[in-house]
XYZ file of C-alpha atoms in Angstrom:
309
model
C 42.428 22.265 -29.044
C 45.403 20.824 -28.010
C 47.804 19.825 -25.036
C 48.629 22.896 -22.974
C 52.341 22.454 -23.772
C 51.798 22.016 -27.538
C 54.519 23.876 -29.186
C 52.367 23.866 -32.618
C 49.545 25.349 -30.615
C 51.416 28.043 -28.805
C 53.076 29.076 -32.087
C 49.814 29.446 -33.860
C 48.432 31.445 -30.815
C 51.582 33.877 -31.241
C 51.121 34.253 -34.840
C 47.438 35.149 -34.483
C 48.382 37.688 -32.043
C 51.226 39.334 -34.266
C 49.571 39.179 -37.673
C 45.798 39.279 -36.835
C 45.635 41.210 -33.454
C 43.821 38.203 -32.096
C 44.227 36.330 -28.881
C 42.706 32.887 -29.261
C 41.220 30.592 -26.583
C 43.540 27.416 -26.009
C 41.822 24.564 -24.467
C 43.452 21.316 -23.466
C 40.337 19.037 -23.020
C 42.021 17.340 -19.798
C 40.946 20.445 -18.021
C 37.421 18.795 -17.677
C 35.817 17.871 -15.309
C 37.918 19.836 -12.994
C 36.515 22.906 -14.435
C 32.806 23.203 -14.709
C 30.830 23.385 -18.090
C 27.291 23.813 -19.276
C 25.131 23.712 -22.279
C 21.585 25.502 -22.267
C 18.828 25.607 -24.898
C 15.694 27.465 -25.026
C 13.393 29.357 -27.486
C 16.139 32.120 -27.891
C 18.617 29.563 -28.771
C 21.646 28.210 -27.170
C 24.683 29.069 -24.816
C 27.577 27.133 -24.065
C 30.267 27.764 -21.039
C 33.207 26.371 -19.489
C 34.105 28.079 -16.442
C 37.826 28.897 -17.061
C 37.026 30.367 -20.630
C 35.432 33.573 -21.919
C 34.053 33.768 -25.303
C 33.126 30.317 -26.175
C 29.738 31.094 -27.904
C 31.685 33.644 -29.840
C 34.255 31.099 -31.539
C 33.911 31.192 -35.242
C 37.075 29.045 -36.190
C 38.677 26.124 -34.309
C 41.798 24.167 -34.902
C 41.243 20.769 -33.601
C 45.011 20.187 -33.176
C 45.455 17.380 -30.637
C 42.444 16.564 -28.447
C 42.776 14.285 -25.571
C 40.083 12.399 -23.651
C 38.898 14.344 -20.433
C 40.993 13.611 -17.311
C 38.297 11.984 -14.811
C 39.372 10.976 -11.425
C 39.182 7.315 -10.838
C 36.721 5.862 -8.296
C 36.393 2.579 -6.600
C 34.760 0.577 -9.237
C 35.905 0.146 -12.873
C 32.419 0.167 -14.416
C 31.797 3.535 -12.831
C 34.906 4.921 -14.106
C 34.097 3.861 -17.562
C 30.670 5.466 -17.128
C 31.991 8.738 -15.929
C 34.571 8.831 -18.531
C 31.930 8.314 -21.514
C 29.790 10.828 -19.918
C 32.411 13.544 -19.481
C 33.804 12.908 -23.322
C 30.429 12.657 -24.673
C 29.370 16.144 -23.014
C 32.618 18.068 -23.829
C 32.715 16.841 -27.386
C 28.953 17.681 -28.052
C 29.486 21.121 -26.375
C 32.332 21.777 -28.603
C 31.159 20.225 -31.909
C 27.865 21.919 -31.785
C 29.927 25.380 -32.191
C 28.706 26.639 -35.513
C 32.536 27.232 -36.457
C 34.899 26.715 -39.249
C 36.621 23.533 -38.116
C 40.278 22.576 -39.135
C 39.512 19.808 -39.493
C 36.189 18.759 -39.002
C 36.577 16.249 -35.930
C 34.438 13.372 -37.765
C 36.656 13.692 -40.869
C 39.649 14.080 -38.867
C 39.054 10.895 -37.056
C 38.219 9.114 -40.237
C 41.180 10.463 -42.328
C 43.549 9.349 -39.593
C 42.770 5.649 -40.238
C 45.791 4.282 -42.427
C 43.660 1.902 -44.358
C 41.159 4.624 -45.354
C 43.963 6.898 -46.572
C 45.748 4.187 -48.608
C 42.385 3.218 -50.347
C 41.538 6.862 -50.913
C 45.048 7.776 -52.370
C 44.738 5.019 -54.790
C 41.499 6.140 -56.089
C 42.796 9.564 -56.307
C 45.574 8.525 -58.533
C 48.404 8.250 -56.507
C 50.999 5.396 -56.819
C 50.886 3.475 -53.646
C 53.459 0.938 -52.569
C 51.865 -2.767 -52.579
C 50.542 -3.187 -49.016
C 49.401 -5.675 -46.496
C 47.921 -4.755 -43.184
C 47.181 -7.784 -41.086
C 47.436 -9.466 -37.572
C 47.931 -12.923 -39.292
C 51.492 -13.840 -38.898
C 51.176 -16.547 -41.796
C 49.778 -13.939 -44.179
C 52.384 -11.390 -43.278
C 55.295 -14.142 -43.921
C 53.776 -15.060 -47.133
C 53.557 -11.691 -48.262
C 56.978 -10.654 -47.479
C 58.350 -13.931 -49.024
C 56.274 -13.206 -52.362
C 57.882 -9.651 -52.797
C 60.712 -9.448 -55.256
C 62.448 -6.558 -53.032
C 62.793 -5.566 -49.499
C 59.727 -4.980 -47.394
C 59.339 -2.483 -44.771
C 57.042 -2.642 -41.700
C 55.535 0.122 -39.614
C 52.780 0.591 -36.943
C 49.281 1.104 -38.354
C 47.597 3.343 -35.719
C 47.895 7.019 -35.025
C 47.894 7.210 -31.158
C 50.375 8.963 -29.117
C 52.247 5.954 -28.408
C 56.084 5.748 -28.293
C 57.833 6.887 -31.588
C 58.478 3.713 -33.791
C 60.532 3.852 -36.808
C 59.628 2.433 -40.364
C 62.341 -0.416 -41.003
C 63.040 -3.058 -43.469
C 62.280 -6.761 -42.584
C 65.185 -9.047 -41.911
C 65.056 -12.721 -41.479
C 65.818 -12.108 -37.808
C 62.236 -10.532 -37.708
C 60.238 -13.545 -38.841
C 60.660 -15.153 -35.466
C 58.852 -12.154 -34.253
C 55.962 -12.001 -36.525
C 53.754 -13.866 -33.899
C 53.668 -10.440 -31.950
C 51.427 -8.880 -34.652
C 48.522 -11.066 -33.377
C 47.497 -8.233 -30.956
C 49.046 -5.386 -33.027
C 47.953 -5.318 -36.621
C 51.001 -3.957 -38.585
C 51.633 -2.481 -42.055
C 53.985 -4.318 -44.449
C 54.719 -2.432 -47.644
C 57.138 -2.696 -50.627
C 60.083 -0.515 -49.986
C 60.519 2.297 -52.530
C 64.104 3.086 -53.423
C 64.280 6.785 -53.084
C 65.759 9.778 -55.035
C 64.314 11.870 -51.881
C 61.436 12.153 -49.578
C 58.882 15.204 -49.578
C 56.677 16.484 -46.648
C 53.761 18.702 -47.820
C 51.631 20.673 -45.553
C 48.273 21.103 -46.985
C 46.431 24.133 -45.847
C 43.074 24.079 -47.983
C 44.436 24.027 -51.456
C 47.808 25.939 -50.715
C 50.996 23.246 -50.723
C 53.705 23.868 -48.772
C 56.250 21.378 -50.116
C 59.553 20.418 -48.634
C 61.937 18.234 -50.494
C 64.194 16.085 -47.985
C 67.482 14.836 -48.991
C 66.847 11.847 -47.062
C 69.302 9.476 -49.009
C 72.086 11.521 -47.744
C 71.967 10.672 -43.996
C 70.804 7.766 -41.833
C 67.012 8.464 -42.966
C 67.134 6.601 -45.980
C 64.169 4.132 -44.780
C 62.564 6.671 -42.546
C 63.373 10.317 -43.376
C 62.199 11.475 -39.764
C 65.294 9.954 -38.260
C 67.633 12.629 -39.624
C 67.020 16.320 -39.647
C 70.619 17.080 -40.412
C 70.171 16.710 -44.113
C 69.148 19.516 -46.717
C 65.512 20.639 -46.499
C 64.514 22.687 -49.509
C 61.173 24.403 -50.515
C 59.766 22.462 -53.595
C 56.880 22.158 -55.860
C 54.860 19.282 -56.871
C 53.920 18.175 -60.707
C 50.623 19.378 -61.855
C 49.495 15.763 -61.957
C 50.486 15.165 -58.320
C 48.864 18.319 -57.080
C 45.790 17.171 -58.719
C 46.037 13.736 -57.111
C 46.524 15.682 -53.681
C 43.618 17.869 -53.858
C 41.442 14.802 -54.970
C 42.476 12.849 -51.947
C 42.091 15.718 -49.540
C 38.857 16.512 -50.584
C 37.656 13.086 -50.525
C 38.858 12.667 -46.816
C 37.227 15.934 -46.003
C 40.420 17.610 -44.737
C 41.367 21.227 -44.909
C 44.645 20.721 -43.225
C 47.180 17.976 -43.291
C 50.787 16.740 -43.322
C 51.473 14.493 -46.001
C 54.507 12.048 -46.685
C 55.668 11.448 -50.151
C 58.446 9.659 -51.675
C 59.939 10.265 -55.008
C 61.092 6.852 -56.312
C 64.275 6.508 -58.393
C 61.873 5.233 -61.077
C 60.578 9.201 -61.186
C 57.146 8.169 -59.474
C 55.554 10.122 -56.612
C 54.452 7.685 -54.204
C 52.033 8.204 -51.378
C 53.049 7.224 -47.882
C 50.401 8.777 -45.434
C 48.866 11.924 -44.376
C 48.473 12.936 -40.760
C 45.552 15.292 -40.117
C 47.615 17.115 -37.605
C 50.962 16.116 -37.954
C 54.441 17.948 -36.971
C 55.370 20.960 -39.161
C 57.293 23.392 -37.022
C 60.579 22.035 -38.067
C 59.634 22.493 -41.632
C 59.370 26.398 -41.251
C 62.605 26.456 -39.218
C 64.423 24.787 -41.764
C 63.067 26.501 -45.038
C 61.705 29.798 -43.649
C 58.213 28.975 -45.448
C 55.429 30.947 -43.573
C 53.535 27.785 -42.589
C 52.281 29.233 -39.316
C 51.114 32.461 -41.185
C 49.485 30.330 -43.796
C 47.281 28.326 -41.263
C 46.585 31.614 -39.217
C 45.129 33.188 -42.191
C 43.067 30.109 -42.759
C 41.595 30.256 -39.275
C 40.810 34.120 -39.539
C 40.108 34.448 -43.359
C 39.137 31.151 -44.649
C 42.215 31.534 -46.938
C 45.947 29.932 -46.274
C 47.287 32.352 -48.941
C 50.341 34.376 -47.757
C 51.232 37.484 -49.567
C 54.692 37.188 -51.605
C 54.535 33.475 -51.983
């Protein structure tokens, strides 16, 4: 389930064909209600159909990658538009979520885990070091927090929608005059962690594909996403960090996710965030790690192990 032009969806489909001889169904929810759908229940059981797909009832595994709301044509009245949107979204979600398949991830867990506040609180309980954090829409509270810290403070967005990319930045005095803008956009403020490096971990149901990013060698010292020209090297997490990671992902109910960790100059591994359906293709390109094969194996076999790794 993803955008029709999603690179990651296309790559997993190609991996399934090459390594498992399987051609998956690829579904963009924006195709509905242009395409028709039905759900039927009788004494013999249930049946689901979408007019442009074959085999929906035979699905045994689903990658809930980047689902969109349905694309409902606008009418004359806004209230009617809201009603139709709600009915279409409710139908297609119920149709799909009722499939007794292995979901990567369960849509309910995926949605809850995508909330940054839930992640942070769960990571702390799982034993991770987490930078001291304030998430607020109160400018005075934000200013007080920033001024109370002994070192730099970063700020970043709190939501996980497909909005325009915004980098993580260190707060400067010039930013104080703009704090009133957070009233309608709750913002995350966090102690800045002086880093030895950053790590991006692709979690495939207990398999950790860990990449060490030499973020401090380039322009991505604060936000490692800003510089992919630095070294990306396969790595392993210490046992205690792996244990916290497994506890976190279990508590969030995720079988798949992309985690950002930061190794501080103090030797501590800090949890920054987990994206249940983050970007990882560039990690495989940079390192050669078989991440797409691992995910394909999870979808087909229920196990992300890859022979030889």
